[in-house]
Amino acid sequence: MSFHKKLATALEQALEQAQQKGLIVTANLPEITIERPAKPENGDYASSLPLKLARVIGMRPMEIADAILKNLPSIENIEKIDVAPPGFINFTISRKWLCGQVDIACKTGESYGDTDLDHKSVQIEFVSVNPTGPLHVGHGRGAVLGSTLANVLRSAGYRVSTEYYINDAGSQLDAFYRSLFARYRQCLGEEAELPENGYHGNYMIDFARQIVEVHKDKYLKMPPDEAVQEIGGIGIQMVMQKLKEDLEKLGVKFDVWFSELSLFQNGQFDKTMTMLREGSFVTERENAVWFASSTLGDDRDNVLIRTDGTPTYFASDIAYHYNKFVERKFDTVIDIWGADHQGHVSRMKAVMNAMEINPDRLTIIITQLVTLRRGQEIVRVSKRSGDLITLREVMDEVGADACRFVFLSRSADSQMDFDLELAIKQSADNPVYYVQYAHARICSILKNALEKGIDFSKGDTSLLKLEPELTLIRNMVKISEVIETVATGLEPHHLPFYAQELATVFHSFYKQCRVISDDDALTRSRLKLVKAAQIVLAKTLHLMGMTAPESM
RNA sequence: GCCCCUGUAGCUCAGGGGAUAGAGCACCGGCCUCCGGAGCCGGGUGCGAGGGUUCAAGUCCCUCCAGGGGCGCCA
């Protein structure tokens, strides 16, 4: 049982006792919450129950605190309980329990800190960029967020599936196909103009050249429409290949690559549309087919089938979500979208209602914009303009680990500037390296111990008594709370902050406590502590999708 | 005009209604007979403005101001 629960229960019992003895006159009890004090001298946990009660029962908070304290049963692994003005009850975890955690961490390894928050199946869909060009930094943010969330949710007990939705059926593809065909013809010396709304990026020329190398002028000899389709198909494969490589470099892997086209081929699109029609959520006017989302609380209706008979992105997204919830039966689904898709949220919520699925089962995380800059100069990242800095280029400049750390360090709600100049310049004084350095340092100590032939597996952790040692343990132990916080709020930005904290207390411990010394027994116990710290630090880095280097 | 996000230290950002609001960077001082100095220790008049709720507000509610994004038969 967690300390939170244990303490809340104990407080409740104490309150009952105090009431029975007439020390406190009963009233409506507020919910008992346990807090974590900001200052270490206020213990590990605290309750402000006396403050909350003071008004309802008309007593002074400190008196209530005393009355509760007198009736508090002894609580396992809590060694000190005291009352502090203006009316807090503070609890301190026993040293014995803390030391025991070091043994447990060494024994359980990287699963240390995992919790059983929930066992629901959850699908996380992210990135899902159109297969028409390379990833830019904004996509990187979503990719890092999604993959980290997946790691953390797994650690919290969820059954997680990560997914990339390939938009291989939309109208954007046509522009991409024709742009590529035009570039292909240009490569072969023909006059060809890029279509309006075409893709002007230089990467298109590279693709065209590669196609020319393999297929020569084969596509000039066939009917243009046919050629466009075939070349387009090849182009998509090439883009997807690059996307996968880039994502892999960033440490992002997907369990499922889901094709939009498949929804049309296996009839699920039609099935979903029929269902919407039967539910009277579909109207026809102005020669188009509309989803009547305004009847479900959205501010306006949205087109499903255009005048020209082609379905919109929105229409297939409905079928896609029907597939997620009804066909594949995920308990909950998390979609991670960029800020430019924000307007799509209310529509999807309306869709959930239309499909009679509880909208709470769908969480949509909107990541705010990333502006890329070099010093004062803002770098545009538009795919069509052709002037773009890709995610790959950024990774090549600052490294995948630093990329991930920077993206993770800000909450999805805040927009961010990614300053390449600064990221490179500061690379030596970067929190990324600070954290990784702590890990490398630990590995070096452990290697040292190994070379000296010290076996610390039976180290006696009860010898750990100094403040730096205990502070380190206290911080290590917090990992499970961090995992729960991140999993509950879906906010991975707590991880980098935690990682820095952990690195700081380790460095501080290292400075103050010599690990390998003449005192054999103490050496063994401290080595065990160092090993435990290594496990927790590595785990934190791995949750963030970063490497935990043994040397740097 | 309507909707979403944001305003906290010089800069980039954390802060699950609670105790004296914290980190990193930058800046200024210290610390190497010793396991990695990419380190440690010290240095701070800051919550956009104004109301409200509460014993308690950076946190919740309202108004205003400022910045970003969205309001296509694009995705």
XYZ file of C-alpha atoms (C1' of nucleotides) in Angstrom:
627
model
C 0.000 0.000 0.000
C 1.254 3.456 -0.805
C 2.134 5.916 1.913
C -0.601 8.189 0.645
C -3.273 5.607 1.321
C -1.782 4.419 4.576
C -1.539 7.905 5.995
C -5.011 8.897 4.894
C -6.450 5.812 6.553
C -4.546 6.445 9.756
C -5.747 10.030 9.885
C -9.290 8.922 9.387
C -9.001 6.469 12.271
C -7.451 9.100 14.502
C -10.273 11.463 13.729
C -12.861 8.854 14.646
C -11.075 8.110 17.903
C -10.877 11.767 18.776
C -14.561 12.148 18.082
C -15.478 9.209 20.268
C -13.479 10.669 23.093
C -15.218 13.971 22.622
C -12.021 15.816 21.797
C -13.513 16.912 18.547
C -17.135 17.625 17.889
C -18.146 15.992 14.692
C -18.992 17.776 11.495
C -18.868 17.044 7.790
C -15.442 15.665 7.166
C -13.455 17.042 4.291
C -11.638 14.683 1.985
C -8.343 13.678 3.515
C -5.500 14.542 1.202
C -1.818 13.901 1.673
C 0.710 16.373 0.358
C 4.424 16.338 -0.206
C 6.042 19.210 1.649
C 8.389 21.401 -0.336
C 10.949 21.610 2.451
C 12.707 18.504 3.714
C 12.479 19.671 7.330
C 8.715 19.311 7.059
C 9.006 15.585 6.576
C 8.218 13.368 3.628
C 4.446 13.667 3.725
C 2.077 16.140 5.262
C -1.573 16.689 5.883
C -3.334 19.988 6.283
C -6.420 18.312 7.678
C -6.464 20.430 10.864
C -6.554 23.588 8.793
C -9.425 22.279 6.752
C -11.339 21.221 9.830
C -10.784 24.356 11.858
C -13.693 26.324 10.462
C -16.249 23.533 10.295
C -15.769 22.467 13.877
C -14.812 25.815 15.349
C -11.512 24.898 16.935
C -8.015 26.214 16.520
C -5.998 24.221 13.936
C -3.123 23.484 16.316
C -5.525 22.061 18.912
C -7.102 19.836 16.310
C -3.677 18.727 15.175
C -2.771 17.770 18.735
C -6.015 15.877 19.199
C -5.422 13.930 15.999
C -1.801 13.273 16.848
C -2.718 11.819 20.251
C -5.054 9.337 18.617
C -2.962 8.393 15.653
C -2.207 4.667 15.476
C 1.385 3.718 14.831
C 2.011 3.618 11.116
C 4.314 1.136 9.497
C 7.570 2.623 8.199
C 6.841 6.070 9.588
C 9.339 7.010 12.264
C 8.311 10.535 13.128
C 5.068 12.444 13.214
C 4.917 16.006 14.350
C 2.685 18.995 14.354
C 3.790 22.251 12.795
C 2.130 25.642 12.745
C -0.215 26.849 11.481
C -1.725 23.359 11.598
C 0.127 20.750 9.622
C 0.792 17.174 10.553
C 4.106 16.040 9.137
C 5.233 12.473 8.617
C 8.773 11.242 8.168
C 9.574 7.921 6.528
C 11.743 5.615 8.604
C 15.376 5.265 7.718
C 14.977 1.520 7.821
C 12.415 1.570 5.044
C 14.537 3.900 2.936
C 17.596 1.690 3.265
C 15.477 -1.309 2.396
C 14.523 0.361 -0.871
C 18.167 0.295 -1.919
C 18.179 -3.479 -1.567
C 14.893 -3.718 -3.415
C 16.079 -1.527 -6.284
C 19.215 -3.635 -6.688
C 17.133 -6.768 -6.698
C 14.390 -5.652 -9.087
C 16.572 -3.744 -11.539
C 14.947 -1.534 -14.132
C 11.419 -2.499 -13.240
C 11.982 -0.716 -9.931
C 9.389 2.016 -9.567
C 6.869 0.425 -11.893
C 3.348 0.670 -10.576
C -0.036 -0.906 -11.090
C -2.017 2.208 -11.758
C -4.246 0.556 -14.319
C -4.352 -2.351 -16.748
C -6.496 -0.735 -19.423
C -5.549 -1.081 -23.042
C -4.539 2.256 -24.437
C -3.638 3.188 -27.947
C -1.419 6.175 -28.578
C -1.490 7.541 -32.081
C 1.046 10.186 -32.940
C 3.183 11.756 -35.650
C 0.925 10.433 -38.472
C 2.437 12.927 -40.880
C 1.295 12.858 -44.481
C 3.740 10.726 -46.430
C 4.605 13.625 -48.678
C 7.843 14.907 -47.200
C 10.328 14.793 -44.361
C 9.591 15.399 -40.688
C 10.228 18.818 -39.236
C 10.839 19.848 -35.637
C 7.160 20.210 -34.785
C 6.638 16.572 -35.688
C 9.612 15.707 -33.530
C 7.912 17.204 -30.528
C 4.839 15.032 -30.985
C 6.987 11.990 -31.654
C 8.981 12.419 -28.476
C 5.922 13.162 -26.418
C 4.046 10.135 -27.698
C 6.852 7.652 -27.369
C 7.698 8.826 -23.870
C 4.095 8.628 -22.821
C 3.986 5.083 -24.136
C 7.023 4.142 -22.051
C 5.587 5.670 -18.914
C 2.123 4.193 -19.337
C 3.679 0.759 -19.765
C 5.567 1.311 -16.535
C 2.314 2.240 -14.874
C 0.741 -1.056 -15.877
C -1.228 -0.114 -18.987
C -1.298 -2.272 -22.092
C 0.001 0.151 -24.658
C -0.019 0.106 -28.426
C 1.664 2.874 -30.406
C 0.437 3.674 -33.859
C 1.232 5.746 -36.916
C -1.694 6.544 -39.193
C -0.536 6.727 -42.768
C -2.636 9.163 -44.784
C -2.237 7.272 -48.010
C -5.662 8.089 -49.399
C -6.168 11.821 -49.188
C -6.252 14.522 -51.825
C -2.851 15.791 -50.722
C -1.375 12.738 -52.330
C -2.490 13.776 -55.759
C -0.514 17.002 -55.503
C 2.441 15.027 -54.252
C 2.184 12.482 -57.066
C 1.991 15.110 -59.754
C 4.812 17.143 -58.229
C 7.016 14.089 -58.215
C 6.107 13.228 -61.790
C 6.936 16.778 -62.853
C 10.322 16.554 -61.156
C 10.877 13.211 -62.794
C 10.231 14.681 -66.226
C 12.509 17.607 -65.443
C 15.263 15.180 -64.524
C 14.937 13.658 -67.941
C 15.253 17.052 -69.593
C 11.600 17.670 -70.283
C 9.725 20.870 -69.668
C 7.346 20.269 -66.794
C 5.648 22.622 -64.389
C 4.910 21.799 -60.798
C 1.179 21.805 -60.096
C -0.452 24.531 -58.091
C -0.330 23.528 -54.395
C 2.516 21.236 -55.370
C 5.506 20.297 -53.270
C 8.483 22.458 -54.087
C 11.030 21.034 -51.655
C 14.395 19.973 -52.943
C 13.894 16.520 -51.499
C 11.433 15.942 -54.328
C 14.266 16.357 -56.823
C 16.329 13.776 -54.952
C 13.450 11.344 -55.080
C 12.978 11.975 -58.795
C 16.668 11.377 -59.462
C 16.570 8.091 -57.610
C 13.575 7.008 -59.636
C 15.337 7.962 -62.856
C 18.373 5.951 -61.808
C 16.356 2.803 -61.310
C 13.613 3.107 -63.886
C 15.184 5.366 -66.510
C 12.537 6.863 -68.812
C 10.065 4.030 -68.331
C 7.286 6.334 -67.125
C 7.518 8.689 -70.068
C 6.447 5.857 -72.300
C 3.203 5.112 -70.565
C 0.003 7.171 -70.378
C 0.624 10.118 -68.029
C -2.195 9.274 -65.617
C -0.870 5.789 -65.186
C 2.665 7.071 -64.787
C 1.610 9.537 -62.090
C 0.013 6.765 -60.085
C 2.973 4.420 -60.350
C 5.550 7.052 -59.605
C 3.407 8.263 -56.718
C 3.384 4.789 -55.269
C 7.143 4.618 -55.411
C 7.372 8.096 -53.923
C 5.263 7.180 -50.921
C 7.424 4.165 -50.250
C 10.509 6.355 -50.367
C 9.036 8.943 -48.028
C 7.848 6.333 -45.572
C 11.257 4.709 -45.603
C 12.861 8.027 -44.678
C 10.239 8.740 -42.041
C 10.914 5.419 -40.404
C 14.646 5.976 -40.430
C 14.334 9.445 -38.930
C 11.949 8.291 -36.251
C 14.170 5.379 -35.388
C 17.089 7.722 -35.032
C 14.994 9.752 -32.628
C 14.276 6.587 -30.656
C 10.665 6.289 -31.761
C 9.149 2.964 -32.726
C 5.590 2.127 -33.620
C 3.788 -1.121 -32.928
C 1.367 -0.538 -35.783
C 1.578 1.361 -39.060
C -2.037 1.821 -40.028
C -3.026 2.573 -43.603
C -5.891 4.967 -44.213
C -6.419 3.334 -47.578
C -7.167 0.017 -45.905
C -10.326 1.503 -44.417
C -11.669 2.000 -47.926
C -10.464 -1.342 -49.206
C -11.955 -3.475 -46.444
C -15.313 -1.713 -46.362
C -14.971 -0.169 -42.923
C -15.325 3.305 -44.319
C -18.659 2.502 -45.939
C -19.791 0.671 -42.844
C -19.113 3.708 -40.696
C -20.861 6.057 -43.087
C -23.899 3.796 -43.154
C -23.943 3.794 -39.397
C -23.875 7.578 -39.284
C -26.697 7.745 -41.794
C -28.788 5.347 -39.760
C -28.212 7.497 -36.713
C -29.494 10.509 -38.678
C -26.231 12.366 -38.234
C -25.871 12.925 -41.941
C -27.449 15.620 -44.066
C -27.080 16.521 -47.721
C -27.064 20.030 -49.050
C -25.157 22.154 -51.551
C -24.345 18.929 -53.354
C -22.209 17.697 -50.488
C -22.687 15.269 -47.613
C -22.408 16.757 -44.133
C -21.931 15.444 -40.628
C -24.480 17.245 -38.486
C -22.087 17.875 -35.627
C -23.975 21.018 -34.638
C -26.738 18.792 -33.267
C -24.103 17.264 -30.981
C -22.742 20.463 -29.545
C -20.173 21.434 -32.136
C -20.415 24.968 -33.473
C -20.960 23.975 -37.067
C -21.462 21.057 -39.444
C -18.617 19.495 -41.345
C -18.345 18.061 -44.802
C -17.927 14.310 -45.144
C -18.206 13.863 -48.897
C -17.233 16.720 -51.175
C -19.200 17.910 -54.170
C -16.855 15.939 -56.394
C -17.729 12.783 -54.517
C -14.445 12.303 -52.672
C -14.411 11.852 -48.898
C -12.724 14.390 -46.650
C -9.948 13.639 -44.185
C -12.524 14.102 -41.469
C -14.713 11.347 -42.915
C -11.963 8.759 -42.919
C -10.900 9.888 -39.467
C -14.345 8.927 -38.245
C -13.963 5.488 -39.758
C -10.493 5.273 -38.276
C -11.748 6.016 -34.779
C -14.613 3.619 -35.221
C -11.942 1.060 -36.016
C -9.966 1.954 -32.901
C -12.841 1.773 -30.472
C -15.267 -0.701 -31.952
C -13.240 -3.037 -34.161
C -10.071 -3.141 -32.086
C -11.740 -2.376 -28.775
C -9.140 -0.155 -27.155
C -10.324 1.001 -23.747
C -8.844 4.421 -24.258
C -7.232 6.217 -27.143
C -4.784 9.088 -27.057
C -4.305 11.182 -30.185
C -1.427 13.607 -30.268
C -1.932 16.465 -32.698
C -0.217 19.708 -33.525
C -1.763 23.039 -32.600
C -2.967 23.520 -36.159
C -5.419 20.636 -35.671
C -6.983 22.155 -32.609
C -10.215 22.954 -34.439
C -10.616 19.260 -35.147
C -11.046 18.381 -31.482
C -14.663 19.375 -30.979
C -15.617 17.576 -34.193
C -14.052 14.332 -32.982
C -15.810 14.652 -29.647
C -19.084 15.052 -31.533
C -18.208 11.950 -33.517
C -17.712 9.983 -30.325
C -21.219 10.920 -29.243
C -22.623 9.966 -32.615
C -20.971 6.566 -32.350
C -22.299 6.242 -28.806
C -18.848 5.929 -27.364
C -18.064 7.785 -24.165
C -16.028 10.822 -25.293
C -13.878 10.480 -22.182
C -12.305 7.419 -23.743
C -10.673 9.673 -26.308
C -7.980 12.048 -25.129
C -6.575 14.487 -27.606
C -3.314 16.124 -26.689
C -2.509 19.277 -28.607
C 1.149 20.208 -28.736
C 1.747 23.899 -29.203
C 3.908 25.182 -31.999
C 7.646 24.885 -32.194
C 9.433 27.810 -33.771
C 12.835 26.965 -35.025
C 15.387 29.705 -34.958
C 19.058 30.376 -35.408
C 19.779 33.211 -33.047
C 17.470 36.000 -34.130
C 16.559 34.443 -37.442
C 13.348 32.479 -37.563
C 13.584 29.415 -39.773
C 10.428 28.542 -41.624
C 9.408 24.941 -41.714
C 6.749 24.841 -44.368
C 6.822 21.704 -46.440
C 5.551 23.249 -49.626
C 7.803 26.294 -49.696
C 10.865 24.123 -50.079
C 12.866 26.139 -47.561
C 12.902 23.807 -44.658
C 15.013 22.508 -41.855
C 14.176 18.907 -41.237
C 14.072 17.053 -37.986
C 16.938 14.969 -39.307
C 19.126 18.029 -39.726
C 18.358 19.161 -36.202
C 19.195 15.714 -34.841
C 22.433 15.707 -36.780
C 23.340 19.030 -35.234
C 22.393 18.536 -31.594
C 21.969 14.783 -31.248
C 18.879 12.678 -30.662
C 19.222 12.624 -26.873
C 19.441 16.394 -26.602
C 16.531 16.696 -28.993
C 14.367 14.475 -26.869
C 15.342 16.205 -23.671
C 14.584 19.664 -25.035
C 11.219 18.589 -26.414
C 10.313 16.883 -23.158
C 11.345 19.739 -20.919
C 8.344 21.851 -21.771
C 4.740 20.998 -21.221
C 2.795 20.365 -24.417
C 0.664 23.401 -23.613
C 3.431 25.908 -23.985
C 4.826 26.881 -27.303
C 8.535 26.661 -27.636
C 11.437 28.221 -29.409
C 14.027 25.754 -30.511
C 17.179 27.783 -30.937
C 19.698 25.732 -32.888
C 22.512 28.147 -32.215
C 21.912 28.034 -28.512
C 21.406 24.285 -28.437
C 24.777 23.736 -30.029
C 26.613 26.443 -28.149
C 25.365 25.274 -24.808
C 25.833 21.646 -25.504
C 28.572 21.340 -22.899
C 26.542 23.072 -20.201
C 23.369 21.329 -21.105
C 21.147 19.609 -18.551
C 21.162 16.641 -20.910
C 24.858 16.130 -20.353
C 24.591 16.925 -16.690
C 22.202 14.030 -16.239
C 24.091 11.658 -18.487
C 27.350 12.619 -16.827
C 25.957 11.537 -13.487
C 25.192 8.156 -14.991
C 28.623 7.863 -16.569
C 30.228 8.793 -13.278
C 28.278 6.102 -11.483
C 29.347 3.525 -14.048
C 32.915 4.574 -13.570
C 32.698 4.026 -9.817
C 31.120 0.631 -10.285
C 33.781 -0.307 -12.811
C 36.390 0.794 -10.347
C 34.879 -1.458 -7.708
C 34.783 -4.355 -10.118
C 38.454 -3.910 -10.937
C 39.272 -3.906 -7.260
C 37.294 -7.123 -6.941
C 34.827 -5.729 -4.435
C 31.650 -7.775 -4.126
C 28.958 -5.531 -2.707
C 26.013 -7.832 -3.292
C 25.788 -8.447 0.436
C 26.388 -4.828 1.367
C 24.608 -3.780 4.537
C 22.371 -0.864 3.601
C 21.543 -0.147 7.225
C 24.931 1.550 7.450
C 23.586 4.360 5.314
C 22.885 7.143 7.766
C 24.295 10.392 6.490
C 22.056 13.082 5.114
C 23.499 12.997 1.569
C 22.935 9.240 1.467
C 19.375 9.476 2.698
C 18.565 12.410 0.443
C 19.712 10.375 -2.507
C 17.482 7.481 -1.477
C 14.501 9.750 -0.903
C 14.852 11.042 -4.437
C 15.322 7.597 -5.941
C 12.193 6.381 -4.260
C 10.183 9.202 -5.813
C 10.378 7.592 -9.236
C 7.166 5.657 -8.798
C 5.345 8.843 -7.891
C 6.775 10.540 -10.944
C 5.575 7.676 -13.109
C 2.105 7.954 -11.616
C 2.008 11.708 -12.037
C 3.060 11.494 -15.665
C 0.694 8.613 -16.408
C -2.266 10.285 -14.734
C -1.806 13.749 -16.174
C -0.247 12.586 -19.450
C 2.459 15.151 -18.874
C 5.930 13.740 -19.525
C 7.659 17.053 -18.873
C 8.036 16.048 -15.226
C 10.614 13.456 -16.236
C 13.459 15.754 -17.302
C 12.995 17.786 -14.148
C 13.079 14.683 -12.039
C 16.155 13.439 -13.873
C 17.988 16.661 -13.113
C 17.001 16.507 -9.482
C 18.234 12.973 -9.221
C 21.519 13.847 -10.909
C 21.965 16.799 -8.581
C 21.493 14.800 -5.397
C 23.826 12.154 -6.723
C 26.588 14.628 -7.573
C 26.131 16.170 -4.172
C 26.314 12.788 -2.466
C 29.402 11.928 -4.469
C 31.131 15.096 -3.342
C 30.369 14.531 0.303
C 30.611 10.778 0.662
C 33.616 8.872 -0.539
C 32.269 5.613 -1.931
C 35.321 3.375 -2.177
C 37.288 3.856 1.009
C 39.280 1.957 3.657
C 36.081 1.107 5.454
C 35.150 -2.157 3.734
C 31.668 -2.482 5.162
C 30.731 1.104 4.387
C 32.255 0.778 0.928
C 30.002 -2.176 0.186
C 26.872 -0.454 1.428
C 27.636 2.726 -0.494
C 28.394 0.771 -3.641
C 25.007 -0.776 -3.299
C 23.489 2.676 -3.009
C 25.402 3.800 -6.081
C 24.169 0.771 -7.965
C 20.593 1.548 -6.988
C 21.034 5.146 -8.082
C 22.354 3.912 -11.390
C 19.307 1.730 -11.896
C 16.888 4.546 -11.191
C 18.775 7.106 -13.239
C 19.066 4.746 -16.200
C 15.392 3.940 -15.911
C 14.492 7.617 -15.963
C 16.644 8.186 -19.033
C 15.145 5.169 -20.745
C 11.616 6.302 -19.983
C 12.516 9.489 -21.805
C 13.823 7.391 -24.674
C 17.385 8.520 -24.079
C 20.598 6.604 -23.756
C 22.309 6.076 -20.426
C 25.985 6.234 -21.421
C 28.596 4.354 -19.404
C 31.210 6.869 -20.390
C 31.226 10.129 -22.275
C -16.148 38.318 -34.095
C -15.910 33.151 -31.892
C -12.748 28.972 -29.950
C -7.947 26.802 -27.901
C -2.996 27.615 -25.575
C 0.341 30.910 -23.003
C 1.949 35.304 -19.697
C 6.391 33.318 -13.067
C 14.055 35.741 -11.997
C 18.015 39.139 -17.349
C 16.866 34.462 -20.759
C 14.476 29.225 -21.262
C 11.029 27.022 -18.175
C 8.942 23.918 -13.468
C 5.322 24.661 -9.733
C -1.182 17.942 -8.495
C -5.527 24.960 -3.318
C -1.232 24.836 1.531
C 4.344 26.219 5.069
C 9.930 31.345 3.298
C 7.487 30.444 -5.060
C 11.876 26.846 -7.463
C 15.533 24.693 -11.484
C 18.817 25.374 -15.755
C 21.461 29.101 -18.586
C 23.916 33.771 -18.026
C 26.600 36.759 -14.278
C 29.877 37.180 -9.495
C 32.660 34.673 -5.668
C 34.939 30.297 -3.454
C 36.532 24.512 -3.842
C 41.420 19.933 -7.269
C 47.398 15.614 -1.795
C 41.095 11.830 -2.935
C 36.426 7.058 -6.789
C 35.397 11.351 -13.817
C 35.927 19.429 -12.435
C 30.836 17.826 -18.230
C 31.489 18.388 -10.894
C 30.595 20.743 -5.756
C 29.369 25.085 -2.322
C 27.547 30.198 -1.933
C 25.181 34.729 -4.178
C 17.753 36.464 -6.134
C 13.076 42.969 -4.314
C 10.065 37.703 -9.997
C 3.896 35.177 -10.394
C 0.755 40.652 -16.986
C -3.437 44.079 -14.498
C -7.895 44.329 -11.582
C -11.872 42.019 -8.977
C -13.989 37.460 -6.569
C -14.229 32.393 -3.892
C -11.301 30.266 0.452
C -8.760 29.706 7.084
C -5.179 29.524 2.754
C -4.665 31.485 -4.566
C 1.076 31.480 -9.035
C -2.750 27.484 -8.788
C -10.009 27.930 -8.941
C -13.939 31.795 -11.108
C -14.924 36.633 -13.792
C -13.199 41.024 -16.529
C -9.336 43.391 -19.066
C -4.378 43.647 -21.498
C -0.439 41.168 -24.370
C 1.617 37.022 -27.486
C 0.776 32.393 -30.428
C -2.581 29.105 -32.961
C -7.359 27.721 -35.065
C -12.140 29.063 -37.298
C -11.875 25.786 -46.034
C -15.660 20.829 -49.772
C -6.502 21.305 -46.865
C -4.653 17.617 -43.566
